[in-house]
Tab-separated table of C-alpha atoms in Angstrom:
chain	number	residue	atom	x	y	z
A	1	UNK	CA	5.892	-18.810	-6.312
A	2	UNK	CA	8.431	-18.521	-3.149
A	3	UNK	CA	7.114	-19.157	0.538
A	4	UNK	CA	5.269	-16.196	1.788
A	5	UNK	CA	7.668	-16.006	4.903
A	6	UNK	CA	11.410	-15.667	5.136
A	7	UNK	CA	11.527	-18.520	7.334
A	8	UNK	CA	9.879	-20.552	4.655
A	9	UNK	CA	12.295	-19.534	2.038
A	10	UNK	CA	14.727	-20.338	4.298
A	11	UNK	CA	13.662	-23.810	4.624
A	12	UNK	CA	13.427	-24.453	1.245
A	13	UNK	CA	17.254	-23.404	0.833
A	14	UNK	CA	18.201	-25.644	3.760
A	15	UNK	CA	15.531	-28.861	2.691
A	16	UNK	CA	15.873	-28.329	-0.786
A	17	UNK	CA	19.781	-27.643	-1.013
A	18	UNK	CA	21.841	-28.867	2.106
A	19	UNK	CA	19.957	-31.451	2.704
A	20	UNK	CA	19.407	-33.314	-1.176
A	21	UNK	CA	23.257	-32.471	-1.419
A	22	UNK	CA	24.220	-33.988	1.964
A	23	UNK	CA	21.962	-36.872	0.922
A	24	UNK	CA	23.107	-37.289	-2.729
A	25	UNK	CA	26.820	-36.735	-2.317
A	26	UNK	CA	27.700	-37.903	0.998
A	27	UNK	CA	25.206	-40.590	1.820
A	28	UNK	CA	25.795	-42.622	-1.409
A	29	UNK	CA	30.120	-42.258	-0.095
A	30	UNK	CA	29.051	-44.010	3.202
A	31	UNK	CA	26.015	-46.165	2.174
A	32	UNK	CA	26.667	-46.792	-1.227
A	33	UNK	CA	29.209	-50.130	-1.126
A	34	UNK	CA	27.523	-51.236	1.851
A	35	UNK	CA	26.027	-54.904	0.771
A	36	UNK	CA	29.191	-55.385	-1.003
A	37	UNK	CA	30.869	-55.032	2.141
A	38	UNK	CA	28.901	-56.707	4.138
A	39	UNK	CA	30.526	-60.291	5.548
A	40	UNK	CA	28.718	-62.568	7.485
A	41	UNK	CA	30.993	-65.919	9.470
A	42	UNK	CA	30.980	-68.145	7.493
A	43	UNK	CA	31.335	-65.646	4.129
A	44	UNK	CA	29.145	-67.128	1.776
A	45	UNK	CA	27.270	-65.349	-0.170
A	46	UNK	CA	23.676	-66.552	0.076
A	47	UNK	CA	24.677	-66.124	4.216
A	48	UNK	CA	25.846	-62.518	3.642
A	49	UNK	CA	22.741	-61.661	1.649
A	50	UNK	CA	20.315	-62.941	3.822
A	51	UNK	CA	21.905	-61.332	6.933
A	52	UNK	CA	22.049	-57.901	4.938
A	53	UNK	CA	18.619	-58.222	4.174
A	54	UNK	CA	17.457	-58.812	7.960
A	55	UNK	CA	19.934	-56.449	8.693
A	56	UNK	CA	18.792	-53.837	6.427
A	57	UNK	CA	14.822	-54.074	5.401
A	58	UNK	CA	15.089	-51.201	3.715
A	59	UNK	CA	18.408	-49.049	2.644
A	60	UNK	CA	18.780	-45.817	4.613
A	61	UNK	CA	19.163	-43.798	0.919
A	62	UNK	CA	15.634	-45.313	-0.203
A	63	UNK	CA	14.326	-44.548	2.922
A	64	UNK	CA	15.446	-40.634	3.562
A	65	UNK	CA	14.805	-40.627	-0.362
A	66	UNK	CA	11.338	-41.618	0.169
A	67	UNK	CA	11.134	-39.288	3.556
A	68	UNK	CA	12.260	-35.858	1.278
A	69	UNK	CA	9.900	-37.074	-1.586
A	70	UNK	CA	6.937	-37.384	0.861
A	71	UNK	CA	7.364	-34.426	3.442
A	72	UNK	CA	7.607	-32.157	-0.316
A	73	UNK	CA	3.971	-33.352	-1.374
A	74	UNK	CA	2.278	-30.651	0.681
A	75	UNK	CA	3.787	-27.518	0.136
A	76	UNK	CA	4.006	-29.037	-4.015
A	77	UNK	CA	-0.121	-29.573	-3.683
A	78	UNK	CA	-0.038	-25.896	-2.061
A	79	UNK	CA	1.896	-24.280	-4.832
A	80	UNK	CA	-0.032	-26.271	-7.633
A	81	UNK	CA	-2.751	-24.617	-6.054
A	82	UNK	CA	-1.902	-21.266	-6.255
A	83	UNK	CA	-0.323	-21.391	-9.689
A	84	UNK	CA	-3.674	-22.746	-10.621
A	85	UNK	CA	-5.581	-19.850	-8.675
A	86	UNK	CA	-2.591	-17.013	-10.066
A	87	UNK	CA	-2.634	-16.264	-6.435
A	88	UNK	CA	0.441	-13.813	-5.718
A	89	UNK	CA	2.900	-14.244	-3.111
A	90	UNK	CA	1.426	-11.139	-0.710
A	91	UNK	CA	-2.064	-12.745	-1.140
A	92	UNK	CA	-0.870	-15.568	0.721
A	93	UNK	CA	-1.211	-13.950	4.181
A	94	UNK	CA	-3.607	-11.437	3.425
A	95	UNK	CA	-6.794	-13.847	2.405
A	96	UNK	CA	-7.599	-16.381	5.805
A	97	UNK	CA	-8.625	-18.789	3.193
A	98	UNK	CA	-5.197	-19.385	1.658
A	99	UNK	CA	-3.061	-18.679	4.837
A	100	UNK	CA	-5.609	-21.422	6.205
A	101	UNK	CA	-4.501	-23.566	3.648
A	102	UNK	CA	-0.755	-22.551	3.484
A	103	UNK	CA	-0.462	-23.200	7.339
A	104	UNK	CA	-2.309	-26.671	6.917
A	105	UNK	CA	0.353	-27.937	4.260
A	106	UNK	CA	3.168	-26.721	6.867
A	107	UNK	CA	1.243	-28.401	9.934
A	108	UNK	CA	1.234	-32.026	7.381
A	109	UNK	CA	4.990	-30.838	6.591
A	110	UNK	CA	5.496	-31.019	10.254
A	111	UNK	CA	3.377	-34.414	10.663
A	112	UNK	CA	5.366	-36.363	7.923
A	113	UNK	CA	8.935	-35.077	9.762
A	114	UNK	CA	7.690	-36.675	13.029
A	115	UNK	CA	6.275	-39.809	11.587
A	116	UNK	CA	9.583	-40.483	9.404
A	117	UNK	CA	11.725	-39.499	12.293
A	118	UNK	CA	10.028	-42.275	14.053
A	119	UNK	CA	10.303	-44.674	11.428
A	120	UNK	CA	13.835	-43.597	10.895
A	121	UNK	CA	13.760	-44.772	14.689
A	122	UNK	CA	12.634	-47.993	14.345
A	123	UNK	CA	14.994	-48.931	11.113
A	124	UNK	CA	17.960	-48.102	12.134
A	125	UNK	CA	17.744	-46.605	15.556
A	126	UNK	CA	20.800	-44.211	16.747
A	127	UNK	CA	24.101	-46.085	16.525
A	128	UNK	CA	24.901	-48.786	14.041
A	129	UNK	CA	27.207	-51.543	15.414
A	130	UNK	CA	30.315	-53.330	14.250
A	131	UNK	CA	28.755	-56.551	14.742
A	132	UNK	CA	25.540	-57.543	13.710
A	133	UNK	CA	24.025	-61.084	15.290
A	134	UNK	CA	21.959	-62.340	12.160
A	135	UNK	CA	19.433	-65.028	12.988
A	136	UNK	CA	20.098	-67.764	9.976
A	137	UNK	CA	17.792	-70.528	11.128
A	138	UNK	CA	15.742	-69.978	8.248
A	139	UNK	CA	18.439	-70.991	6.218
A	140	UNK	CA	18.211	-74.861	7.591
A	141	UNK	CA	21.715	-74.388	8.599
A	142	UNK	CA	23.097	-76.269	11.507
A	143	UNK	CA	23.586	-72.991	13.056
A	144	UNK	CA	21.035	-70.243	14.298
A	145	UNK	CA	22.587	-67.123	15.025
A	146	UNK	CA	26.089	-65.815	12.915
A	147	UNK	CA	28.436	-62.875	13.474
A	148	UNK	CA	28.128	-60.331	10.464
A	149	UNK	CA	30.825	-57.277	10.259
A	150	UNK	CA	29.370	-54.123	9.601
A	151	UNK	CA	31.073	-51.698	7.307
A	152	UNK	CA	32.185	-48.442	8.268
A	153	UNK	CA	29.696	-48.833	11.380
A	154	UNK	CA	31.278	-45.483	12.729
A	155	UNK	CA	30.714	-43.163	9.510
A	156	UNK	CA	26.991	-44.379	9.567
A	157	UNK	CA	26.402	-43.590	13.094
A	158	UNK	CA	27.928	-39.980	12.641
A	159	UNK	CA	25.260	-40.093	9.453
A	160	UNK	CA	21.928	-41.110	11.207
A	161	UNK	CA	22.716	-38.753	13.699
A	162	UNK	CA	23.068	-35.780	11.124
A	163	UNK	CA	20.073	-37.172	9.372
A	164	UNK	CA	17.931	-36.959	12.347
A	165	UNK	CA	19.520	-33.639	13.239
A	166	UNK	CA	18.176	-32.421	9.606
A	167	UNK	CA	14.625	-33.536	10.510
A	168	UNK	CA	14.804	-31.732	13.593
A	169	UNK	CA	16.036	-28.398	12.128
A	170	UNK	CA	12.935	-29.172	9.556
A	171	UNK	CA	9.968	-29.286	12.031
A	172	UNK	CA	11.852	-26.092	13.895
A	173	UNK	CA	11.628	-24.517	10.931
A	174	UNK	CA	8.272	-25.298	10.254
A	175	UNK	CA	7.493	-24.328	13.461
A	176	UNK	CA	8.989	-21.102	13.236
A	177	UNK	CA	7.099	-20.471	9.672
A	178	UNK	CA	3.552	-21.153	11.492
A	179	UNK	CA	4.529	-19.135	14.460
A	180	UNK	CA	5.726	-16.050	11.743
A	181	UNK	CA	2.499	-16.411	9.863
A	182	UNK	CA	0.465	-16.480	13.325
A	183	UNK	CA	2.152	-12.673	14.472
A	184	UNK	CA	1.756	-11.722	11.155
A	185	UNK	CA	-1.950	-12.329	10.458
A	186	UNK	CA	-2.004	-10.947	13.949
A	187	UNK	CA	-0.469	-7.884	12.942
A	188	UNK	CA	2.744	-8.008	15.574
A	189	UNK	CA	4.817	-8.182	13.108
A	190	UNK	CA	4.511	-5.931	9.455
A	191	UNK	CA	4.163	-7.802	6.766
A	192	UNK	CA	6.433	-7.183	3.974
């Protein structure tokens, strides 16, 4: 069963292709070496993995992993349901009861994109630095704070900033699906 709007087919093209692929390929070629790379003054390794580990609670590939698995729950529940119903495609936006519920898994679609983009936020905000000052007092070392290099700092930035740019095309598109359904069911524009 495809989306009942071209927008929605559209966005699962661009969520379920660009983005896995930009994910898979590319984010495992800049995130994928990063603990190994990771050095920490002075280089020891117990220092360099307890500085990667405040540096990084959780890895940005678990976390967008996570974020695609999650934000794909609704629309899966929605198609489980009509598979389940053998409701067809053009059914979708002709019964109010299953546009109701096609529009409420785009709306949690929607909810799930902001509330990861926040996360995504709070992790690993918008620029990663060259430098990270980890805080190694737990450590009982006779030092506090310690200089850690960061990888490829600039590759990651130009990263997060696509990754965020992906959510944001996501809610537009979801968006745009809600508002298509809207003049549809409202007859302004023909349905197909």
């Amino acid at each position: 069963l495809r989306p009942p709007t071209v927008i929605g087919q559209f966005h699962t093209l661009f969520f379920g292709s660009i983005r896995m692929f930009f994910l898979g390929v590319l984010g495992f070629a800049v995130y994928g070496n990063e603990a190994l790379h990771f050095s920490c003054d002075p280089d020891k390794r117990e220092v360099n993995l307890f500085c990667y580990n405040q540096f990084r609670p959780i890895t940005p590939q678990v976390f967008w992993a996570l974020q695609l698995v999650i934000v794909l729950v609704p629309g899966a529940f929605f198609h489980l349901y009509a598979a389940c119903k053998s409701i067809k495609q053009e059914d979708i936006l002709q019964k109010s009861s299953y546009t109701g519920f096609y529009i409420f898994s785009v709306f949690l679609r929607i909810v799930l994109e902001v509330v990861a983009f926040w996360l995504q936020i709070q992790l690993f905000g918008f620029k990663v630095d060259a430098i990270y000052m980890c805080d190694v007092g737990a450590l009982d070392k006779k030092f506090n704070i310690t200089r850690c290099m960061v990888p490829e700092h600039f590759e990651k930035t130009i990263f997060l900033i696509a990754m965020y740019t992906f959510t944001v095309i996501t809610v537009i598109l979801c968006v745009a699906e809600i508002f298509e359904i809207s003049c549809r069911r409202l007859g302004i524009l023909k349905t197909q």
